[in-house]
Amino acid sequence: MREIDITKKLINCCDELIIDDEKRSIEATYELWMDVDKYFGTKTRNDPSAWVNFYTFWHFDNPVDITALMILDGDDSCEEKEWELTQEEKEFFHKMMEDYCMQKNGCTLREFFDRELG
């Protein structure tokens, strides 16, 4: 599916990091300034009512295993799909999440999780 390397594209974390105490994870939301169809294999380019939301998750119990979720949203539909990341993408998003947490909260993901739920 991947026609492009997301680690080489302009993407940004946005909004607040969200802690899920039940899943023991932290969620990051992204702005994707790239051709999402070439990465996800979607067809949003020709459908002005469709867009992609993308999230990654850092897990307290397995902090090096970053997972992802892609949501293909539209005026008439919504499809959620766990997105399998490559090892390089996991490392890329882990660093991006750590940097964003430091910028927003002045601490690491683990410290943020401990502080909020400790």
mmCIF file with all atom_site columns, C-alpha atoms in Angstrom:
data_model
loop_
_atom_site.group_PDB
_atom_site.id
_atom_site.type_symbol
_atom_site.label_atom_id
_atom_site.label_alt_id
_atom_site.label_comp_id
_atom_site.label_asym_id
_atom_site.label_entity_id
_atom_site.label_seq_id
_atom_site.pdbx_PDB_ins_code
_atom_site.Cartn_x
_atom_site.Cartn_y
_atom_site.Cartn_z
_atom_site.occupancy
_atom_site.B_iso_or_equiv
_atom_site.pdbx_formal_charge
_atom_site.auth_seq_id
_atom_site.auth_comp_id
_atom_site.auth_asym_id
_atom_site.auth_atom_id
_atom_site.pdbx_PDB_model_num
ATOM 1   C CA . MET A 1 1   ? 0.000   0.000  0.000  1.00 0.00 ? 1   MET A CA 1
ATOM 2   C CA . ARG A 1 2   ? 2.685   2.486  0.981  1.00 0.00 ? 2   ARG A CA 1
ATOM 3   C CA . GLU A 1 3   ? 3.861   4.438  -2.033 1.00 0.00 ? 3   GLU A CA 1
ATOM 4   C CA . ILE A 1 4   ? 5.603   7.025  0.158  1.00 0.00 ? 4   ILE A CA 1
ATOM 5   C CA . ASP A 1 5   ? 7.733   7.034  3.318  1.00 0.00 ? 5   ASP A CA 1
ATOM 6   C CA . ILE A 1 6   ? 5.779   8.834  6.045  1.00 0.00 ? 6   ILE A CA 1
ATOM 7   C CA . THR A 1 7   ? 8.972   9.393  8.047  1.00 0.00 ? 7   THR A CA 1
ATOM 8   C CA . LYS A 1 8   ? 10.160  11.735 5.272  1.00 0.00 ? 8   LYS A CA 1
ATOM 9   C CA . LYS A 1 9   ? 6.937   13.762 5.024  1.00 0.00 ? 9   LYS A CA 1
ATOM 10  C CA . LEU A 1 10  ? 5.666   16.850 6.829  1.00 0.00 ? 10  LEU A CA 1
ATOM 11  C CA . ILE A 1 11  ? 3.468   15.704 9.680  1.00 0.00 ? 11  ILE A CA 1
ATOM 12  C CA . ASN A 1 12  ? 2.811   17.312 13.040 1.00 0.00 ? 12  ASN A CA 1
ATOM 13  C CA . CYS A 1 13  ? 1.400   16.260 16.370 1.00 0.00 ? 13  CYS A CA 1
ATOM 14  C CA . CYS A 1 14  ? -1.552  18.426 17.244 1.00 0.00 ? 14  CYS A CA 1
ATOM 15  C CA . ASP A 1 15  ? -3.993  18.868 20.107 1.00 0.00 ? 15  ASP A CA 1
ATOM 16  C CA . GLU A 1 16  ? -3.393  17.510 23.582 1.00 0.00 ? 16  GLU A CA 1
ATOM 17  C CA . LEU A 1 17  ? -1.907  14.119 24.359 1.00 0.00 ? 17  LEU A CA 1
ATOM 18  C CA . ILE A 1 18  ? -4.687  11.931 25.747 1.00 0.00 ? 18  ILE A CA 1
ATOM 19  C CA . ILE A 1 19  ? -4.105  9.400  28.504 1.00 0.00 ? 19  ILE A CA 1
ATOM 20  C CA . ASP A 1 20  ? -6.264  6.286  28.559 1.00 0.00 ? 20  ASP A CA 1
ATOM 21  C CA . ASP A 1 21  ? -5.860  4.807  32.043 1.00 0.00 ? 21  ASP A CA 1
ATOM 22  C CA . GLU A 1 22  ? -7.806  1.649  31.131 1.00 0.00 ? 22  GLU A CA 1
ATOM 23  C CA . LYS A 1 23  ? -5.542  0.847  28.162 1.00 0.00 ? 23  LYS A CA 1
ATOM 24  C CA . ARG A 1 24  ? -2.539  2.361  29.995 1.00 0.00 ? 24  ARG A CA 1
ATOM 25  C CA . SER A 1 25  ? -1.610  4.358  26.918 1.00 0.00 ? 25  SER A CA 1
ATOM 26  C CA . ILE A 1 26  ? -1.089  7.878  25.610 1.00 0.00 ? 26  ILE A CA 1
ATOM 27  C CA . GLU A 1 27  ? -2.665  8.914  22.316 1.00 0.00 ? 27  GLU A CA 1
ATOM 28  C CA . ALA A 1 28  ? -1.248  11.473 19.889 1.00 0.00 ? 28  ALA A CA 1
ATOM 29  C CA . THR A 1 29  ? -3.205  13.053 17.020 1.00 0.00 ? 29  THR A CA 1
ATOM 30  C CA . TYR A 1 30  ? -1.539  14.131 13.764 1.00 0.00 ? 30  TYR A CA 1
ATOM 31  C CA . GLU A 1 31  ? -1.888  16.638 10.982 1.00 0.00 ? 31  GLU A CA 1
ATOM 32  C CA . LEU A 1 32  ? -0.787  14.919 7.803  1.00 0.00 ? 32  LEU A CA 1
ATOM 33  C CA . TRP A 1 33  ? 0.516   17.383 5.214  1.00 0.00 ? 33  TRP A CA 1
ATOM 34  C CA . MET A 1 34  ? 1.083   14.731 2.573  1.00 0.00 ? 34  MET A CA 1
ATOM 35  C CA . ASP A 1 35  ? -0.799  12.654 0.029  1.00 0.00 ? 35  ASP A CA 1
ATOM 36  C CA . VAL A 1 36  ? -2.614  10.310 2.445  1.00 0.00 ? 36  VAL A CA 1
ATOM 37  C CA . ASP A 1 37  ? -3.933  8.214  -0.439 1.00 0.00 ? 37  ASP A CA 1
ATOM 38  C CA . LYS A 1 38  ? -0.367  7.242  -1.379 1.00 0.00 ? 38  LYS A CA 1
ATOM 39  C CA . TYR A 1 39  ? 0.362   6.132  2.179  1.00 0.00 ? 39  TYR A CA 1
ATOM 40  C CA . PHE A 1 40  ? -2.903  4.532  3.302  1.00 0.00 ? 40  PHE A CA 1
ATOM 41  C CA . GLY A 1 41  ? -4.212  3.376  -0.076 1.00 0.00 ? 41  GLY A CA 1
ATOM 42  C CA . THR A 1 42  ? -7.385  5.434  0.408  1.00 0.00 ? 42  THR A CA 1
ATOM 43  C CA . LYS A 1 43  ? -9.257  7.436  -2.217 1.00 0.00 ? 43  LYS A CA 1
ATOM 44  C CA . THR A 1 44  ? -9.867  10.789 -0.548 1.00 0.00 ? 44  THR A CA 1
ATOM 45  C CA . ARG A 1 45  ? -8.373  12.825 -3.379 1.00 0.00 ? 45  ARG A CA 1
ATOM 46  C CA . ASN A 1 46  ? -11.526 12.587 -5.485 1.00 0.00 ? 46  ASN A CA 1
ATOM 47  C CA . ASP A 1 47  ? -14.008 12.773 -2.600 1.00 0.00 ? 47  ASP A CA 1
ATOM 48  C CA . PRO A 1 48  ? -14.240 16.188 -0.916 1.00 0.00 ? 48  PRO A CA 1
ATOM 49  C CA . SER A 1 49  ? -16.402 14.678 1.839  1.00 0.00 ? 49  SER A CA 1
ATOM 50  C CA . ALA A 1 50  ? -13.732 12.142 2.903  1.00 0.00 ? 50  ALA A CA 1
ATOM 51  C CA . TRP A 1 51  ? -10.675 12.624 5.094  1.00 0.00 ? 51  TRP A CA 1
ATOM 52  C CA . VAL A 1 52  ? -8.204  10.610 7.169  1.00 0.00 ? 52  VAL A CA 1
ATOM 53  C CA . ASN A 1 53  ? -7.622  10.942 10.908 1.00 0.00 ? 53  ASN A CA 1
ATOM 54  C CA . PHE A 1 54  ? -4.422  9.364  12.212 1.00 0.00 ? 54  PHE A CA 1
ATOM 55  C CA . TYR A 1 55  ? -3.394  8.527  15.785 1.00 0.00 ? 55  TYR A CA 1
ATOM 56  C CA . THR A 1 56  ? -0.475  6.759  17.448 1.00 0.00 ? 56  THR A CA 1
ATOM 57  C CA . PHE A 1 57  ? -0.380  5.191  20.885 1.00 0.00 ? 57  PHE A CA 1
ATOM 58  C CA . TRP A 1 58  ? 2.450   4.838  23.395 1.00 0.00 ? 58  TRP A CA 1
ATOM 59  C CA . HIS A 1 59  ? 1.865   1.979  25.833 1.00 0.00 ? 59  HIS A CA 1
ATOM 60  C CA . PHE A 1 60  ? 3.049   2.172  29.447 1.00 0.00 ? 60  PHE A CA 1
ATOM 61  C CA . ASP A 1 61  ? 3.524   -1.609 29.665 1.00 0.00 ? 61  ASP A CA 1
ATOM 62  C CA . ASN A 1 62  ? 5.424   -1.808 26.352 1.00 0.00 ? 62  ASN A CA 1
ATOM 63  C CA . PRO A 1 63  ? 6.791   1.687  25.661 1.00 0.00 ? 63  PRO A CA 1
ATOM 64  C CA . VAL A 1 64  ? 8.796   0.787  22.552 1.00 0.00 ? 64  VAL A CA 1
ATOM 65  C CA . ASP A 1 65  ? 5.812   -0.741 20.732 1.00 0.00 ? 65  ASP A CA 1
ATOM 66  C CA . ILE A 1 66  ? 4.022   2.244  19.210 1.00 0.00 ? 66  ILE A CA 1
ATOM 67  C CA . THR A 1 67  ? 0.696   1.312  17.626 1.00 0.00 ? 67  THR A CA 1
ATOM 68  C CA . ALA A 1 68  ? -1.464  3.300  15.220 1.00 0.00 ? 68  ALA A CA 1
ATOM 69  C CA . LEU A 1 69  ? -5.052  3.824  14.167 1.00 0.00 ? 69  LEU A CA 1
ATOM 70  C CA . MET A 1 70  ? -6.292  5.251  10.875 1.00 0.00 ? 70  MET A CA 1
ATOM 71  C CA . ILE A 1 71  ? -9.865  6.449  10.580 1.00 0.00 ? 71  ILE A CA 1
ATOM 72  C CA . LEU A 1 72  ? -11.299 7.073  7.140  1.00 0.00 ? 72  LEU A CA 1
ATOM 73  C CA . ASP A 1 73  ? -14.079 9.522  7.827  1.00 0.00 ? 73  ASP A CA 1
ATOM 74  C CA . GLY A 1 74  ? -16.698 10.969 5.547  1.00 0.00 ? 74  GLY A CA 1
ATOM 75  C CA . ASP A 1 75  ? -20.068 12.615 5.514  1.00 0.00 ? 75  ASP A CA 1
ATOM 76  C CA . ASP A 1 76  ? -21.805 9.243  5.167  1.00 0.00 ? 76  ASP A CA 1
ATOM 77  C CA . SER A 1 77  ? -19.340 6.745  6.620  1.00 0.00 ? 77  SER A CA 1
ATOM 78  C CA . CYS A 1 78  ? -16.592 6.081  9.130  1.00 0.00 ? 78  CYS A CA 1
ATOM 79  C CA . GLU A 1 79  ? -14.116 3.208  8.946  1.00 0.00 ? 79  GLU A CA 1
ATOM 80  C CA . GLU A 1 80  ? -11.537 2.483  11.678 1.00 0.00 ? 80  GLU A CA 1
ATOM 81  C CA . LYS A 1 81  ? -8.471  0.418  10.933 1.00 0.00 ? 81  LYS A CA 1
ATOM 82  C CA . GLU A 1 82  ? -5.510  -0.496 13.102 1.00 0.00 ? 82  GLU A CA 1
ATOM 83  C CA . TRP A 1 83  ? -2.533  0.615  11.048 1.00 0.00 ? 83  TRP A CA 1
ATOM 84  C CA . GLU A 1 84  ? 0.506   -1.638 11.118 1.00 0.00 ? 84  GLU A CA 1
ATOM 85  C CA . LEU A 1 85  ? 3.676   0.429  11.474 1.00 0.00 ? 85  LEU A CA 1
ATOM 86  C CA . THR A 1 86  ? 7.095   -0.669 10.283 1.00 0.00 ? 86  THR A CA 1
ATOM 87  C CA . GLN A 1 87  ? 9.906   -0.729 12.847 1.00 0.00 ? 87  GLN A CA 1
ATOM 88  C CA . GLU A 1 88  ? 11.306  2.487  11.373 1.00 0.00 ? 88  GLU A CA 1
ATOM 89  C CA . GLU A 1 89  ? 7.879   4.141  11.655 1.00 0.00 ? 89  GLU A CA 1
ATOM 90  C CA . LYS A 1 90  ? 7.514   2.974  15.279 1.00 0.00 ? 90  LYS A CA 1
ATOM 91  C CA . GLU A 1 91  ? 10.854  4.590  16.141 1.00 0.00 ? 91  GLU A CA 1
ATOM 92  C CA . PHE A 1 92  ? 9.930   7.741  14.207 1.00 0.00 ? 92  PHE A CA 1
ATOM 93  C CA . PHE A 1 93  ? 6.556   8.150  15.963 1.00 0.00 ? 93  PHE A CA 1
ATOM 94  C CA . HIS A 1 94  ? 8.006   7.269  19.355 1.00 0.00 ? 94  HIS A CA 1
ATOM 95  C CA . LYS A 1 95  ? 10.530  10.085 18.992 1.00 0.00 ? 95  LYS A CA 1
ATOM 96  C CA . MET A 1 96  ? 7.838   12.442 17.677 1.00 0.00 ? 96  MET A CA 1
ATOM 97  C CA . MET A 1 97  ? 5.584   11.662 20.651 1.00 0.00 ? 97  MET A CA 1
ATOM 98  C CA . GLU A 1 98  ? 8.439   12.073 23.151 1.00 0.00 ? 98  GLU A CA 1
ATOM 99  C CA . ASP A 1 99  ? 9.446   15.421 21.623 1.00 0.00 ? 99  ASP A CA 1
ATOM 100 C CA . TYR A 1 100 ? 5.842   16.639 21.579 1.00 0.00 ? 100 TYR A CA 1
ATOM 101 C CA . CYS A 1 101 ? 5.296   15.585 25.199 1.00 0.00 ? 101 CYS A CA 1
ATOM 102 C CA . MET A 1 102 ? 8.450   17.418 26.242 1.00 0.00 ? 102 MET A CA 1
ATOM 103 C CA . GLN A 1 103 ? 7.334   20.516 24.338 1.00 0.00 ? 103 GLN A CA 1
ATOM 104 C CA . LYS A 1 104 ? 3.731   20.475 25.685 1.00 0.00 ? 104 LYS A CA 1
ATOM 105 C CA . ASN A 1 105 ? 4.272   19.104 29.195 1.00 0.00 ? 105 ASN A CA 1
ATOM 106 C CA . GLY A 1 106 ? 7.962   19.515 29.985 1.00 0.00 ? 106 GLY A CA 1
ATOM 107 C CA . CYS A 1 107 ? 8.451   15.797 30.617 1.00 0.00 ? 107 CYS A CA 1
ATOM 108 C CA . THR A 1 108 ? 8.779   12.387 28.963 1.00 0.00 ? 108 THR A CA 1
ATOM 109 C CA . LEU A 1 109 ? 5.784   10.226 28.087 1.00 0.00 ? 109 LEU A CA 1
ATOM 110 C CA . ARG A 1 110 ? 6.456   7.971  31.098 1.00 0.00 ? 110 ARG A CA 1
ATOM 111 C CA . GLU A 1 111 ? 6.729   10.966 33.452 1.00 0.00 ? 111 GLU A CA 1
ATOM 112 C CA . PHE A 1 112 ? 3.526   12.441 31.991 1.00 0.00 ? 112 PHE A CA 1
ATOM 113 C CA . PHE A 1 113 ? 1.676   9.148  32.456 1.00 0.00 ? 113 PHE A CA 1
ATOM 114 C CA . ASP A 1 114 ? 2.968   8.771  36.043 1.00 0.00 ? 114 ASP A CA 1
ATOM 115 C CA . ARG A 1 115 ? 2.201   12.390 36.900 1.00 0.00 ? 115 ARG A CA 1
ATOM 116 C CA . GLU A 1 116 ? -1.354  12.267 35.589 1.00 0.00 ? 116 GLU A CA 1
ATOM 117 C CA . LEU A 1 117 ? -2.267  8.866  37.024 1.00 0.00 ? 117 LEU A CA 1
ATOM 118 C CA . GLY A 1 118 ? 0.137   8.629  39.963 1.00 0.00 ? 118 GLY A CA 1
#
